[in-house]
Coordinates of C-alpha atoms in Angstrom, one line a residue:
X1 CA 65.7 -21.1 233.1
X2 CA 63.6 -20.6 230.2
X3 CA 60.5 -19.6 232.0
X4 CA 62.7 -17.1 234.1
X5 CA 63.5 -15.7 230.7
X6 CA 60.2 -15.5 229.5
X7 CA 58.3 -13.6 232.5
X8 CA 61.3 -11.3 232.8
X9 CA 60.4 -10.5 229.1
X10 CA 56.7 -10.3 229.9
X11 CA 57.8 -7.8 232.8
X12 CA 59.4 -5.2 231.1
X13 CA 57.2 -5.3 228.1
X14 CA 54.7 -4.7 230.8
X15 CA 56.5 -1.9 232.0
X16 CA 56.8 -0.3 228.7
X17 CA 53.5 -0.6 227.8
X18 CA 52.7 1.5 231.4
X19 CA 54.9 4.1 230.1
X20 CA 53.6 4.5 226.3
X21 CA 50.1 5.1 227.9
X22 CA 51.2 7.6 230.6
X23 CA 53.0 9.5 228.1
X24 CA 50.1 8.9 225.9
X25 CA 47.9 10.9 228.4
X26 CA 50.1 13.5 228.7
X27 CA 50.2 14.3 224.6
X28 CA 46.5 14.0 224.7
X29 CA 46.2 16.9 227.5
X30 CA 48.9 19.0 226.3
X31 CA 47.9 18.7 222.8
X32 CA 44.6 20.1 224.4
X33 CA 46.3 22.7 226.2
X34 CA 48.4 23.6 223.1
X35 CA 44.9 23.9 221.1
X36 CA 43.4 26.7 223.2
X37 CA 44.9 30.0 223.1
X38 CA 48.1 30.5 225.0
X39 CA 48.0 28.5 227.9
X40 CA 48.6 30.1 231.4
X41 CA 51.8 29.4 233.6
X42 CA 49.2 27.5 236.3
X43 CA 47.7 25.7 233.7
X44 CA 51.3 24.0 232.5
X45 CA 52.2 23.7 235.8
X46 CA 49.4 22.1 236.4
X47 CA 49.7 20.1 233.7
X48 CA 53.2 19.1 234.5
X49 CA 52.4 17.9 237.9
X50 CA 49.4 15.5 236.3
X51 CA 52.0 14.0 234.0
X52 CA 54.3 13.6 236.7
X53 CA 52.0 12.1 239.0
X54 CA 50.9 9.9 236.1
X55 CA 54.3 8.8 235.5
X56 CA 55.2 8.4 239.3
X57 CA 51.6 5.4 239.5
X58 CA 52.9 3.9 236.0
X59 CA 56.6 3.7 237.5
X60 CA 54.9 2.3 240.7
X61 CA 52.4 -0.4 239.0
X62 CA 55.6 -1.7 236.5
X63 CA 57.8 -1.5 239.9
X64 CA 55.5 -4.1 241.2
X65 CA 54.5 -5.8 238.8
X66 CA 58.8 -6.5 238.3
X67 CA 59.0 -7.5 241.6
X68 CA 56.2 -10.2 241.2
X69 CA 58.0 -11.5 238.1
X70 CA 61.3 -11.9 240.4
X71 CA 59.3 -13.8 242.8
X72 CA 57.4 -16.1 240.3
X73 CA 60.7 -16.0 238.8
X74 CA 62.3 -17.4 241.9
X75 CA 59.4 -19.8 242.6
X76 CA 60.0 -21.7 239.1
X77 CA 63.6 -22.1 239.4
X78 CA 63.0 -23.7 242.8
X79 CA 60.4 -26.2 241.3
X80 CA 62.8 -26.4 238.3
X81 CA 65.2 -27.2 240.9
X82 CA 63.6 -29.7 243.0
X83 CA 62.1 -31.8 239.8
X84 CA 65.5 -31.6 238.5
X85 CA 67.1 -33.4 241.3
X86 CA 64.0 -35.4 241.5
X87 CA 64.4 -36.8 238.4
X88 CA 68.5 -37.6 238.6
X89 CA 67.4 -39.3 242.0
X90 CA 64.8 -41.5 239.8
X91 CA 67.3 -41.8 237.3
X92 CA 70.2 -42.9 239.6
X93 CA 67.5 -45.7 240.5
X94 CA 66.7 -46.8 237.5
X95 CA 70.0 -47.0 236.0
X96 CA 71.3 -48.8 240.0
X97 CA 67.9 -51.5 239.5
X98 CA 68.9 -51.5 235.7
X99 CA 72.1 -53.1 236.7
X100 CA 70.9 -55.2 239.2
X101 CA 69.0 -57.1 237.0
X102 CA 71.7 -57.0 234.4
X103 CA 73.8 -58.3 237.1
X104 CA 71.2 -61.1 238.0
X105 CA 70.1 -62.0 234.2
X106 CA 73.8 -62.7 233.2
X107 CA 74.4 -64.7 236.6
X108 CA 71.0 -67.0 235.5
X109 CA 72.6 -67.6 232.5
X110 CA 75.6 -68.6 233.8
X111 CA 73.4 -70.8 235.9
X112 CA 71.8 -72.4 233.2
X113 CA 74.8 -72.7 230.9
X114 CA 76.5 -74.4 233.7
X115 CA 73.2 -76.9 234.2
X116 CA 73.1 -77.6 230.9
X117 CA 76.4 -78.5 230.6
X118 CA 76.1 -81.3 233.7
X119 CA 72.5 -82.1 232.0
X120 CA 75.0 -83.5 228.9
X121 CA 77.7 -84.9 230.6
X122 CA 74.5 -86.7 232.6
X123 CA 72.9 -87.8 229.6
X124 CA 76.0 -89.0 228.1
X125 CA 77.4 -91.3 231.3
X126 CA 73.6 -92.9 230.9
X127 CA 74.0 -93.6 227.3
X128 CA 77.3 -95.0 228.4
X129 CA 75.6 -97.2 231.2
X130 CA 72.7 -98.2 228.9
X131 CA 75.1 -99.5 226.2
X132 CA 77.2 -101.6 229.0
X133 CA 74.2 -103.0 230.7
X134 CA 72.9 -104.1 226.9
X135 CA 76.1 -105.7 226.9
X136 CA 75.9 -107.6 229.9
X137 CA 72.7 -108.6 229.3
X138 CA 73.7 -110.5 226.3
X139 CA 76.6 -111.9 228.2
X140 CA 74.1 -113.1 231.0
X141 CA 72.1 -114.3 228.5
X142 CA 74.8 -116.5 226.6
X143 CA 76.4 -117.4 229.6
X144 CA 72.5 -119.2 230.6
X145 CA 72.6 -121.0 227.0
X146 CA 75.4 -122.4 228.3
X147 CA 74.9 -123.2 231.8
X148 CA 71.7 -125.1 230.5
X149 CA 73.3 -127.4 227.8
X150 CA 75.9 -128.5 230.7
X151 CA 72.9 -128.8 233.0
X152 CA 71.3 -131.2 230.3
X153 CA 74.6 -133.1 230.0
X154 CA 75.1 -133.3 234.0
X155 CA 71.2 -134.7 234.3
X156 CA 71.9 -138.0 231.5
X157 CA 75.6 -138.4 233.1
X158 CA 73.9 -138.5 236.5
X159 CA 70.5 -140.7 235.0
X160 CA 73.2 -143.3 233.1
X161 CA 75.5 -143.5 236.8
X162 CA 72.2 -144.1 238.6
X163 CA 71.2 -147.3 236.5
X164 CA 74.4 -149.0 236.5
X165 CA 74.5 -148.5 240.3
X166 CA 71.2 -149.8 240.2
X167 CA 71.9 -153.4 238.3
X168 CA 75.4 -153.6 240.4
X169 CA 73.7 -153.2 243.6
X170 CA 70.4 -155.0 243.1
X171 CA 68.1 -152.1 245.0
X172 CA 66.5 -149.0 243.0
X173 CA 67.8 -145.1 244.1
X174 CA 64.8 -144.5 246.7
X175 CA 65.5 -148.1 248.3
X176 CA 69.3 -147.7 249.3
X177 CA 68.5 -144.0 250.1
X178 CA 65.9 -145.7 252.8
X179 CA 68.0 -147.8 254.1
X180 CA 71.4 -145.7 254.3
X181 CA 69.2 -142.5 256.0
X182 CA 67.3 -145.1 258.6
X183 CA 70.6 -146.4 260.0
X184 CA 72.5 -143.1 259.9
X185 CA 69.4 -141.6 261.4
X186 CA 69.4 -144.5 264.4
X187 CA 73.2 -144.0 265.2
X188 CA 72.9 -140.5 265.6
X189 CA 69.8 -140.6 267.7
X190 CA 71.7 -142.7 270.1
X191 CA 75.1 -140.4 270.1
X192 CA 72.8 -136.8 270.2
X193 CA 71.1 -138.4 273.2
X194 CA 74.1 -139.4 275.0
X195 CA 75.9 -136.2 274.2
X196 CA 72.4 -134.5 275.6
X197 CA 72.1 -136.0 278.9
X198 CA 76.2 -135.3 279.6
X199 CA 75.6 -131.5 278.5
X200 CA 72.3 -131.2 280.6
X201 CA 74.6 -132.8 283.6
X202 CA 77.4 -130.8 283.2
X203 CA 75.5 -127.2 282.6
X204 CA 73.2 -128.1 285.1
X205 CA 76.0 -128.5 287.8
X206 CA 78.0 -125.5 286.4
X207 CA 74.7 -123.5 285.9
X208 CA 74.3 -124.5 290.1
X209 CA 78.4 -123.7 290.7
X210 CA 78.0 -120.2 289.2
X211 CA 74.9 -118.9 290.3
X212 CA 76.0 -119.7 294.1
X213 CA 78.8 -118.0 293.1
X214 CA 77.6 -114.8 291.3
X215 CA 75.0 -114.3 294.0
X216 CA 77.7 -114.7 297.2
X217 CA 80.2 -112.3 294.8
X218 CA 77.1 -110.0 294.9
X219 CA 76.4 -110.0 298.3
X220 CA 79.4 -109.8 299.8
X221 CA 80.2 -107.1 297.9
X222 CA 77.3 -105.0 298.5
X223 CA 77.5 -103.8 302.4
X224 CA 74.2 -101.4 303.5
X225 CA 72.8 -100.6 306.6
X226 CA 69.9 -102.5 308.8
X227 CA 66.9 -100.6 308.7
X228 CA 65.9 -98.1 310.8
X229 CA 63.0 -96.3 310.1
X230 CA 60.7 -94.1 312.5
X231 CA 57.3 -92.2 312.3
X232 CA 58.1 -89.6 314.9
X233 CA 60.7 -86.3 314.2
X234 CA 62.6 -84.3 316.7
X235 CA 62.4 -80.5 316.3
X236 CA 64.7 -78.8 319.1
X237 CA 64.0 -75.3 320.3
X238 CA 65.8 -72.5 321.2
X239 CA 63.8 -72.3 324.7
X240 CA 60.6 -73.8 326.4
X241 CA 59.0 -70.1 325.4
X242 CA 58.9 -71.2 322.2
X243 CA 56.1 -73.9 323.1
X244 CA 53.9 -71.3 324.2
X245 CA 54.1 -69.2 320.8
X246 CA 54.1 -72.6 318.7
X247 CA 50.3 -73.1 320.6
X248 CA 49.1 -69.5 320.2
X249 CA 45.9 -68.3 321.8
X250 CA 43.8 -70.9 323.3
X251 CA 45.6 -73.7 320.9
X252 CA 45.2 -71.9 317.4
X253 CA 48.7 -71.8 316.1
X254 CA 48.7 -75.6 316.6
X255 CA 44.9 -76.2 315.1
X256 CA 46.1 -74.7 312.1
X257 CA 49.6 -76.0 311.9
X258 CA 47.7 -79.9 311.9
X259 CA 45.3 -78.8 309.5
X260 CA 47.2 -77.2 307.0
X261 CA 50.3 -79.7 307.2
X262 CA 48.5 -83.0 308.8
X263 CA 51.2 -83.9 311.1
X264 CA 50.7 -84.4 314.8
X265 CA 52.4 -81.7 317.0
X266 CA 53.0 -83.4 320.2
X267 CA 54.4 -81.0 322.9
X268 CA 55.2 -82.5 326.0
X269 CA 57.6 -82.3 329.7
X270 CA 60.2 -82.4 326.8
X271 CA 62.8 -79.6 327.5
X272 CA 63.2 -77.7 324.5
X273 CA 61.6 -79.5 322.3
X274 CA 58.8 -80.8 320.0
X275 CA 57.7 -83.8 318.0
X276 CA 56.5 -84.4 314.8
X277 CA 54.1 -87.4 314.4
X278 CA 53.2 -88.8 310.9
X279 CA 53.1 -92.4 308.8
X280 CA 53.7 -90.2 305.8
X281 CA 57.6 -89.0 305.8
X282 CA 57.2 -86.9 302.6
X283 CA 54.0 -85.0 305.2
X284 CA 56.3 -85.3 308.1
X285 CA 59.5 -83.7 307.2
X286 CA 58.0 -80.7 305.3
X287 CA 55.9 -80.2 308.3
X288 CA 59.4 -80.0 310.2
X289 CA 61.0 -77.6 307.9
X290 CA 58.0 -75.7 308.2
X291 CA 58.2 -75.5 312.3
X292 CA 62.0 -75.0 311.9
X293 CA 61.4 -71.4 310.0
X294 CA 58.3 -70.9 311.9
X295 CA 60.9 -70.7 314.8
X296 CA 63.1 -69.0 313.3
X297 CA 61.5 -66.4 312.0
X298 CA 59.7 -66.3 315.5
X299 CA 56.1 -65.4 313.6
X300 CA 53.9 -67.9 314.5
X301 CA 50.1 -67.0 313.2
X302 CA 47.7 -69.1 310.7
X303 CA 48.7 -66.8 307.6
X304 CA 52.6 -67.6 308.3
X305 CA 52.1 -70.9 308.9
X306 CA 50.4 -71.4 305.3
X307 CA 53.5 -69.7 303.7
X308 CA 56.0 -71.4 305.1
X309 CA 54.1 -75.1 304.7
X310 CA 54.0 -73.6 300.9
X311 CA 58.0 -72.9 300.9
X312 CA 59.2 -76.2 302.7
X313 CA 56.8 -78.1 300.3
X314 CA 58.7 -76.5 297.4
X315 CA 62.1 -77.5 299.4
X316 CA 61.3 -80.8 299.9
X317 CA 60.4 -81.2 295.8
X318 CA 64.1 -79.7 295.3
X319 CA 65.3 -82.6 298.0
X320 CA 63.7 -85.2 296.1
X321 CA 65.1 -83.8 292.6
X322 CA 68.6 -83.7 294.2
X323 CA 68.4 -86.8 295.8
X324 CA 66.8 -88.7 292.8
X325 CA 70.1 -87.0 290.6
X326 CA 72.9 -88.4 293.5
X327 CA 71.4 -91.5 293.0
X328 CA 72.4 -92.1 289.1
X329 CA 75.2 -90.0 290.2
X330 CA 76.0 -93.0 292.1
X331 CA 75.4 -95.8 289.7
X332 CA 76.9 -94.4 287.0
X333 CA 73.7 -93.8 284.9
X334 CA 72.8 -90.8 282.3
X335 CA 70.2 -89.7 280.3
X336 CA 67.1 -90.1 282.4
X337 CA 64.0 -88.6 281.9
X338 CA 63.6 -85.8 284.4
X339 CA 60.1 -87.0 285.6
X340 CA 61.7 -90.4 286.1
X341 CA 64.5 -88.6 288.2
X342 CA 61.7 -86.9 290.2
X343 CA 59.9 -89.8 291.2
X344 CA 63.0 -91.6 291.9
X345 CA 64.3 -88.8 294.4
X346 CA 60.5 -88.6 296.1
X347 CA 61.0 -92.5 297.2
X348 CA 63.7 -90.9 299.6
X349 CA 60.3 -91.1 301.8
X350 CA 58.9 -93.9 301.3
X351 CA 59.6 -97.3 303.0
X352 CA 58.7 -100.8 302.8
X353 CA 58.2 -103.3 305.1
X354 CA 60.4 -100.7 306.9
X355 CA 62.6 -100.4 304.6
X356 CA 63.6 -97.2 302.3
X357 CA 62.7 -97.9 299.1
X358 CA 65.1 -95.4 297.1
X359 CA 67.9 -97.2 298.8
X360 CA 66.6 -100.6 298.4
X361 CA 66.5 -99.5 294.6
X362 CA 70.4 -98.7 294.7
X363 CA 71.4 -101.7 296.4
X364 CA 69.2 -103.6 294.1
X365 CA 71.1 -101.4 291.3
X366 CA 74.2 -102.6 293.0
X367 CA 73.7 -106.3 293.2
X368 CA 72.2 -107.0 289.7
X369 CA 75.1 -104.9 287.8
X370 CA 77.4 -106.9 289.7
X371 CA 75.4 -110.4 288.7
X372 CA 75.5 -108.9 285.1
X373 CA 79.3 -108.1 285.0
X374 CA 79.7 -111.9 285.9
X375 CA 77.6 -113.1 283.1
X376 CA 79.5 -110.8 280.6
X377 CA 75.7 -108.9 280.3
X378 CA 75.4 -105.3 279.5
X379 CA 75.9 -104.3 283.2
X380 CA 74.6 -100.3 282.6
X381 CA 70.8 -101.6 280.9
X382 CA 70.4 -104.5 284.1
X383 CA 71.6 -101.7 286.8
X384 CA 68.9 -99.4 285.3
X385 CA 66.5 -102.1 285.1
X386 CA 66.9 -102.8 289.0
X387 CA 66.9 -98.9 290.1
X388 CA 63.2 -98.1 288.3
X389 CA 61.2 -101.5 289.0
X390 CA 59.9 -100.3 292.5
X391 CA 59.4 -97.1 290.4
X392 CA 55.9 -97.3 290.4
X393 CA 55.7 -97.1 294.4
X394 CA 55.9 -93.6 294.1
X395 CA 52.3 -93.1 292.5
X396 CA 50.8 -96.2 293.9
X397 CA 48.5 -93.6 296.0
X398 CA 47.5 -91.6 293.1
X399 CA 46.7 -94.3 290.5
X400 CA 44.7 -97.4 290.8
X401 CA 46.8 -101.0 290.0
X402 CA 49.9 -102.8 290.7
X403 CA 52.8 -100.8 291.5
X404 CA 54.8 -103.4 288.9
X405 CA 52.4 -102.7 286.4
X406 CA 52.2 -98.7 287.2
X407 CA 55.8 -98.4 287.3
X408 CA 56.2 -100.2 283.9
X409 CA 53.7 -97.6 282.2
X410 CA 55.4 -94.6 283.8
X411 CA 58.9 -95.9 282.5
X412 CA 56.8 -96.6 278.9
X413 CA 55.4 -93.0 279.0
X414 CA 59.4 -91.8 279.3
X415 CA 60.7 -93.6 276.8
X416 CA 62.4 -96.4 278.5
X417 CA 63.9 -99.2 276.5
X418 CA 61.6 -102.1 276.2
X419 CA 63.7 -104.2 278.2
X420 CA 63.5 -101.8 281.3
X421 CA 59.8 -101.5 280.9
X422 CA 59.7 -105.2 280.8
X423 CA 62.2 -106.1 284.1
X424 CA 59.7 -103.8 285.9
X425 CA 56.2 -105.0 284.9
X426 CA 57.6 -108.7 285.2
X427 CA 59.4 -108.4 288.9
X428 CA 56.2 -109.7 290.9
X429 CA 55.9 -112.4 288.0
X430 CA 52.4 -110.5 287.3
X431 CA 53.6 -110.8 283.6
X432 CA 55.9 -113.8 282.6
X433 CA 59.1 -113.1 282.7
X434 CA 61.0 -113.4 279.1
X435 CA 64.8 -111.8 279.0
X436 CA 67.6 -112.5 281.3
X437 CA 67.8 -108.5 282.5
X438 CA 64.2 -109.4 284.2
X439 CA 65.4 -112.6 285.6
X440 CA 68.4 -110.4 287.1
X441 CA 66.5 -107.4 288.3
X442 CA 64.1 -110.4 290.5
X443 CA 67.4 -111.8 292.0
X444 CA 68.5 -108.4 293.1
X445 CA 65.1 -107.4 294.0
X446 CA 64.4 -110.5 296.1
X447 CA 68.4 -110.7 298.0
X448 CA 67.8 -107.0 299.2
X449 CA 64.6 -107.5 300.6
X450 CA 65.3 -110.7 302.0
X451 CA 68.7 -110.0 303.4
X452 CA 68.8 -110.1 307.1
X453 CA 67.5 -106.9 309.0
X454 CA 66.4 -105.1 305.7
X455 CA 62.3 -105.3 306.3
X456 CA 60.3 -105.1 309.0
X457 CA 56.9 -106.5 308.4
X458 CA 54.6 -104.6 311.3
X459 CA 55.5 -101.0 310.7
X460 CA 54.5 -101.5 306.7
X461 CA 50.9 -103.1 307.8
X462 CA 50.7 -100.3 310.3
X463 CA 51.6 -97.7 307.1
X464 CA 49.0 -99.3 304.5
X465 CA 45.9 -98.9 307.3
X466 CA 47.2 -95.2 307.8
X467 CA 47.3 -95.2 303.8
X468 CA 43.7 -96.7 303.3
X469 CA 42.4 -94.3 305.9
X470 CA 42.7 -91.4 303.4
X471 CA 41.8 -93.3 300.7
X472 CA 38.6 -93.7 301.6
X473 CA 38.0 -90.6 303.3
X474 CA 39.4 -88.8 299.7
X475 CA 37.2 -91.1 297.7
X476 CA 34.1 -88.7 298.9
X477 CA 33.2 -85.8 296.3
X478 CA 33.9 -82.4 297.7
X479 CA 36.8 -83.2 300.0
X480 CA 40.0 -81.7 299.3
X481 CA 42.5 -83.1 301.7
X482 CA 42.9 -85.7 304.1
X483 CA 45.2 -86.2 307.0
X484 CA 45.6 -89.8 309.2
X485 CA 46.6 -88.4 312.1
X486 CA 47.0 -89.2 316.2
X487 CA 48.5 -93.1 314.9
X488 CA 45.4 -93.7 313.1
X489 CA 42.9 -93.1 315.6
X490 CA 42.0 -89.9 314.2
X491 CA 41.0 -88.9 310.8
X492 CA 40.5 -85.2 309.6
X493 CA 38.9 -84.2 306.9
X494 CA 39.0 -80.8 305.0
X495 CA 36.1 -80.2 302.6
X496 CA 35.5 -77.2 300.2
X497 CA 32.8 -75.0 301.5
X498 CA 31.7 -74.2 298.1
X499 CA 30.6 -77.7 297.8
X500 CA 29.9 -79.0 300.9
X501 CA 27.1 -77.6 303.0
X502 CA 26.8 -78.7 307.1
X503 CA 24.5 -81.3 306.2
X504 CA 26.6 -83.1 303.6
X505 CA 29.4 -82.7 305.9
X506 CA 27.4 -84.5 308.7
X507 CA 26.7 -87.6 305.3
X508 CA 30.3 -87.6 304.3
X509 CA 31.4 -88.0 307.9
X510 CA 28.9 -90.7 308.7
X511 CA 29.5 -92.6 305.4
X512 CA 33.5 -92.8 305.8
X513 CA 32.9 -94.6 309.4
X514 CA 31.0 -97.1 308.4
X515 CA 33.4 -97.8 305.4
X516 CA 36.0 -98.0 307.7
X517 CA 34.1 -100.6 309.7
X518 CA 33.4 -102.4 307.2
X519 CA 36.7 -102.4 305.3
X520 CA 39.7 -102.1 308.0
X521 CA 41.0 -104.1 311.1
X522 CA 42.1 -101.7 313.7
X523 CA 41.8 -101.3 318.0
X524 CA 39.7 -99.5 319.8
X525 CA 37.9 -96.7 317.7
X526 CA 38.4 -94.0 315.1
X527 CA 37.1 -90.7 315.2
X528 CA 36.4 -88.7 311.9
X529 CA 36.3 -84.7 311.7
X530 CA 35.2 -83.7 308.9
X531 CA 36.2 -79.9 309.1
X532 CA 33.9 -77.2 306.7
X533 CA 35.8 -74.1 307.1
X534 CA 35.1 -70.5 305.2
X535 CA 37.2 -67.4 305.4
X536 CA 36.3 -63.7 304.4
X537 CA 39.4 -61.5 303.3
X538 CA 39.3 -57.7 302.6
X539 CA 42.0 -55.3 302.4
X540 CA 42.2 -52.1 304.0
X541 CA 43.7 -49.5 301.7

């Protein structure tokens, strides 16, 4: 407001001094007129209008030079403005981080007044506890004065007792000590021994009694069906038209449905409908869920065929998953790993010596938590122990070794409890058996598989030939899948065409029959087509 002040000042002084001069001018030409002799009428009125004109440019030039000062004027009161409020907004911080610290200084000092007051009371319960542990060690140490005078007194009482016994008796101390520990020694030899050999009797006929009993309770309880297991699916059709679509132009619908999914399609005189063919069940029924939306979709070409294999293989997973979950659903057990529950649900396809293996593993489950519920064991750790110890089956393809051994690492990997992992490495006695949940899980292993009609020997050698074939054909570098196929007479080969060339084909092909020769038992002959295939795609756009 000042400066407002000050150029207003500066403004009309201005404007004054514009005035002084113009009327300056006009004294200095009048006073020049008034000098010569009587001035004419023109003349003043020429005069006049000079000093008027001189005065209108002076009024003009302080007119403007007023109206800058109002604008400068205006100018510095808004920057007067703005710093003003400017500098209450800095001050309004200040003071607001002013009393935050304020706020924050006097709470630390409350902090450390409070602190130092527990520091004292601390301080003082430790000189308290020093002082009474002072006095308790003197007491100890009084109290062990003591303890060794009557010691001393206790040791000449006993010496003096000793020597009279001594002359009354006629032997020395380590003499009558002899003689008294040799005959107590002989008479309880005698009575152990003949309490041993009527406890060995007696356990050994109870031990007899209840295991007869606990593995009849078991069985009899425990009622499953007889196997019945089959390499051949039925897929029915909604017409014999179908056939013709499902072969496709001169047989390639059907070349590529057995090369992509390795199952034999057999179509035959039957009405409305086809068969599946495979050792493999896992191979075999995605291959049928992959025919059954084949038909339904009605879409039968190479490219379909590829996504729907893709889909059912995804489905079957999901089966396995589901069916590995109803089983501890079943027996009552929680907290599995969900690998372990995977692996569990994929032995749904597997069988041995005929027999399905995921529900040999429940019946197992079954039998040994009904043996441990009789022996007052924990029934849920032997239950789980039988249900994983054929767990390794499920890899036995993919990774070289026992499946006892395998299935025991798997279970380690998971974080089973040692004892599982032990019932399952130890259930072939490949590693000596130590706890009574192994001994259990071998009982219920052995009365499943043994039980009448629950194994059938010839289909499982027929499976592990079909299962070496691709071994040995899979063992080869550059071949990416392999597919046993027409019962084993037939093995097909697919190799990558980035690594394989014809010639190499011709090798691999040539090498895998004559380690088949060498390695397998089989009738008749095998053929082996090794199959080299490369595709171009483009897109039109």
């Amino acid at each position: 407001m000042n400066t407002v002040v000050i150029v207003l000042a500066v403004a009309v002084v201005l404007l004054a001094l514009v005035s002084v001069a113009a009327l300056v001018i006009v004294v200095r030409r009048t006073g020049g007129l008034l000098s010569s002799a009587s001035p004419s009428p023109e003349q003043l009125s020429a005069v006049t209008a000079e000093v008027d004109e001189e005065l209108e440019r002076a009024r003009r030039e302080a007119e403007e030079i007023r109206i800058k000062a109002e604008k400068d004027a205006e100018e510095i009161l808004k920057k007067s403005d703005s710093l003003a409020e400017s500098a209450a907004a800095m001050r309004k911080d200040v003071e607001e981080e002013a009393r935050v610290l304020k706020t924050e200084l006097k709470d630390l000092r409350t902090d450390l007044e409070r602190r130092e007051g527990r520091l004292a009371e601390r301080e003082q319960r430790l000189d308290e506890e020093a002082r009474r542990q002072a006095d308790r060690a003197r007491k100890l140490a009084e109290t062990e004065t003591e303890l060794a005078d009557r010691r001393e007194e206790l040791d000449r009482a006993a010496e003096r007792r000793r020597e009279i016994l001594e002359r009354v008796a006629g032997l020395t101390a380590g003499q009558a000590k002899g003689e008294l520990v040799r005959e107590i020694e002989n008479q309880a030899k005698r009575e152990a021994a003949l309490i041993v050999r009527e406890i060995e009797s007696e356990a050994r006929k109870e031990g007899e009694k209840r295991a007869c009993k606990i593995v009849t309770l078991a069985v009899q309880r425990v009622a499953t069906e007889q196997t019945a297991e089959s390499v051949v699916s039925v897929l029915h059709l909604p017409g014999d038209e179908m056939k013709g679509r499902i072969i496709g132009r001169e047989g390639r619908n059907i070349r590529a449905f057995e090369s992509t999914t390795g199952v034999n399609l057999i179509i035959d005189d039957t009405p409305e409908a086809v068969l599946l063919s495979c050792f493999d069940p896992v191979r075999r029924e995605t291959a049928r869920l992959t025919l059954e939306k084949l038909v339904l979709d009605g879409r039968i070409h190479p490219q379909r065929i590829e996504e729907a294999h893709e889909r059912s293989k995804a489905e079957v997973l999901d089966l396995c998953v589901r069916a590995g979950e109803d089983a501890l659903v079943e027996l009552g057990i929680t907290e599995m790993h969900p690998e372990l529950v995977t692996l569990l649900g994929q032995l749904r396809y597997r069988t041995s010596y005929g027999q399905n293996v995921l529900k040999h593993l429940i019946e197992s489950a079954h039998l040994a938590g009904i043996m441990a519920s009789e022996l007052r064991l924990d029934r849920d750790l032997v239950k789980r122990c039988a249900l994983l110890h054929d767990i390794g089956k499920a890899l036995t393809h993919e990774v070289e070794g026992s499946h006892a051994l395998i299935g025991a690492e798997i279970a380690r990997r998971y974080g089973e409890h040692e004892d599982v992992v032990h019932a399952i490495e130890a259930h072939h006695n490949e590693v000596e058996v130590r706890t009574v949940e192994a001994v259990l899980t071998q009982a219920a292993d052995a009365i499943s598989g043994g039980r009448p009609g629950a194994r059938r020997e010839s289909l499982e050698a027929y499976v592990k030939r079909l299962e070496r074939l691709e071994e040995i054909a899979q063992s080869y570098e550059g071949v990416d899948k392999v597919f046993a196929m027409q019962a084993g007479r037939e093995i097909r080969v697919m190799v990558r065409p980035d690594a394989v060339d014809d010639i190499q084909a011709q090798v691999i092909a040539r090498d895998v029959a004559k380690q088949v020769e060498e390695e397998l038992t089989y009738p008749g002959q095998i053929r082996i087509n090794v199959v080299r295939e490369s595709r171009a795609t483009e897109f039109a756009r």
